[in-house]
């Protein structure tokens, strides 16, 4: 099922149920894409946050329950683009 959405530049999640063990999505943004994985339709524990292109489109991280330290982080310069969609998947 394809869902198309546009969001404002603020930390507010929109929740959509998924079936299966993988999600594919595309992002068109200059920086700071945030994805939350939860067990229900709201913020709660456990919740995994995935930040793509954070810190000026230079870093991406995975964080559990909005707390540090990060579970994983990587330097990802230029991973997002404001003029084109970039594809990603989470398994």
Short mmCIF file of C-alpha atoms in Angstrom, two decimals:
data_model
loop_
_atom_site.label_atom_id
_atom_site.label_comp_id
_atom_site.label_asym_id
_atom_site.label_seq_id
_atom_site.Cartn_x
_atom_site.Cartn_y
_atom_site.Cartn_z
CA UNK A 1 0.00 0.00 0.00
CA UNK A 2 1.44 3.36 -0.99
CA UNK A 3 0.87 6.38 1.22
CA UNK A 4 1.76 9.86 0.06
CA UNK A 5 2.15 12.58 2.65
CA UNK A 6 3.75 15.92 3.18
CA UNK A 7 4.74 17.17 6.61
CA UNK A 8 5.79 20.44 8.15
CA UNK A 9 9.25 21.00 9.57
CA UNK A 10 8.43 20.02 13.14
CA UNK A 11 8.84 16.91 15.25
CA UNK A 12 5.32 15.53 14.98
CA UNK A 13 4.81 11.95 13.90
CA UNK A 14 1.96 10.63 11.74
CA UNK A 15 1.23 6.98 12.48
CA UNK A 16 0.31 4.39 9.84
CA UNK A 17 -0.04 0.66 10.51
CA UNK A 18 2.13 -1.67 8.47
CA UNK A 19 1.78 -5.38 7.86
CA UNK A 20 4.85 -7.45 7.26
CA UNK A 21 8.44 -7.08 8.25
CA UNK A 22 9.60 -4.40 5.83
CA UNK A 23 8.66 -0.87 4.85
CA UNK A 24 9.84 0.99 1.76
CA UNK A 25 9.58 4.75 1.41
CA UNK A 26 10.92 7.73 -0.51
CA UNK A 27 11.93 11.09 0.91
CA UNK A 28 12.33 14.46 -0.80
CA UNK A 29 13.76 16.91 1.73
CA UNK A 30 16.93 18.96 2.25
CA UNK A 31 17.60 17.32 5.63
CA UNK A 32 16.12 15.91 8.85
CA UNK A 33 13.77 13.05 7.96
CA UNK A 34 12.46 11.35 11.11
CA UNK A 35 10.79 7.93 11.18
CA UNK A 36 9.33 6.38 14.34
CA UNK A 37 8.71 2.65 14.73
CA UNK A 38 6.27 1.79 17.52
CA UNK A 39 3.96 -1.03 18.53
CA UNK A 40 0.87 1.19 18.40
CA UNK A 41 -0.53 4.35 16.83
CA UNK A 42 1.20 6.74 19.24
CA UNK A 43 4.50 7.54 20.90
CA UNK A 44 5.31 5.04 23.61
CA UNK A 45 7.84 2.49 24.68
CA UNK A 46 9.35 0.77 22.92
CA UNK A 47 9.86 3.30 20.13
CA UNK A 48 12.75 3.41 17.72
CA UNK A 49 13.50 6.70 15.99
CA UNK A 50 15.46 6.81 12.77
CA UNK A 51 16.90 10.19 11.78
CA UNK A 52 18.04 10.40 8.16
CA UNK A 53 20.13 13.35 7.03
CA UNK A 54 20.26 15.05 10.39
CA UNK A 55 22.82 17.63 11.46
CA UNK A 56 22.72 19.51 8.17
CA UNK A 57 22.25 16.40 6.01
CA UNK A 58 25.50 14.94 7.29
CA UNK A 59 24.57 12.23 9.79
CA UNK A 60 21.97 9.51 10.33
CA UNK A 61 21.19 7.74 13.61
CA UNK A 62 18.92 5.21 15.30
CA UNK A 63 17.75 6.00 18.83
CA UNK A 64 15.55 4.03 21.27
CA UNK A 65 12.81 5.76 23.29
CA UNK A 66 14.06 9.29 22.51
CA UNK A 67 17.17 8.79 24.61
CA UNK A 68 20.89 8.90 24.07
CA UNK A 69 23.28 7.30 23.44
CA UNK A 70 22.32 6.35 19.92
CA UNK A 71 22.04 2.66 19.07
CA UNK A 72 23.76 3.29 15.74
CA UNK A 73 25.10 6.28 13.86
CA UNK A 74 26.79 6.90 10.55
CA UNK A 75 28.21 9.81 8.61
CA UNK A 76 25.86 10.18 5.61
CA UNK A 77 26.77 13.41 3.81
CA UNK A 78 24.24 14.35 1.12
CA UNK A 79 21.93 11.38 1.78
CA UNK A 80 18.82 13.54 1.20
CA UNK A 81 18.01 15.95 -1.61
CA UNK A 82 15.44 18.76 -1.68
CA UNK A 83 14.90 18.34 -5.44
CA UNK A 84 14.52 14.57 -5.85
CA UNK A 85 13.04 11.59 -4.06
CA UNK A 86 15.52 9.17 -2.51
CA UNK A 87 14.44 5.60 -1.73
CA UNK A 88 14.95 3.81 1.60
CA UNK A 89 13.79 0.63 3.29
CA UNK A 90 13.65 -0.69 6.83
CA UNK A 91 13.55 -4.39 7.59
#
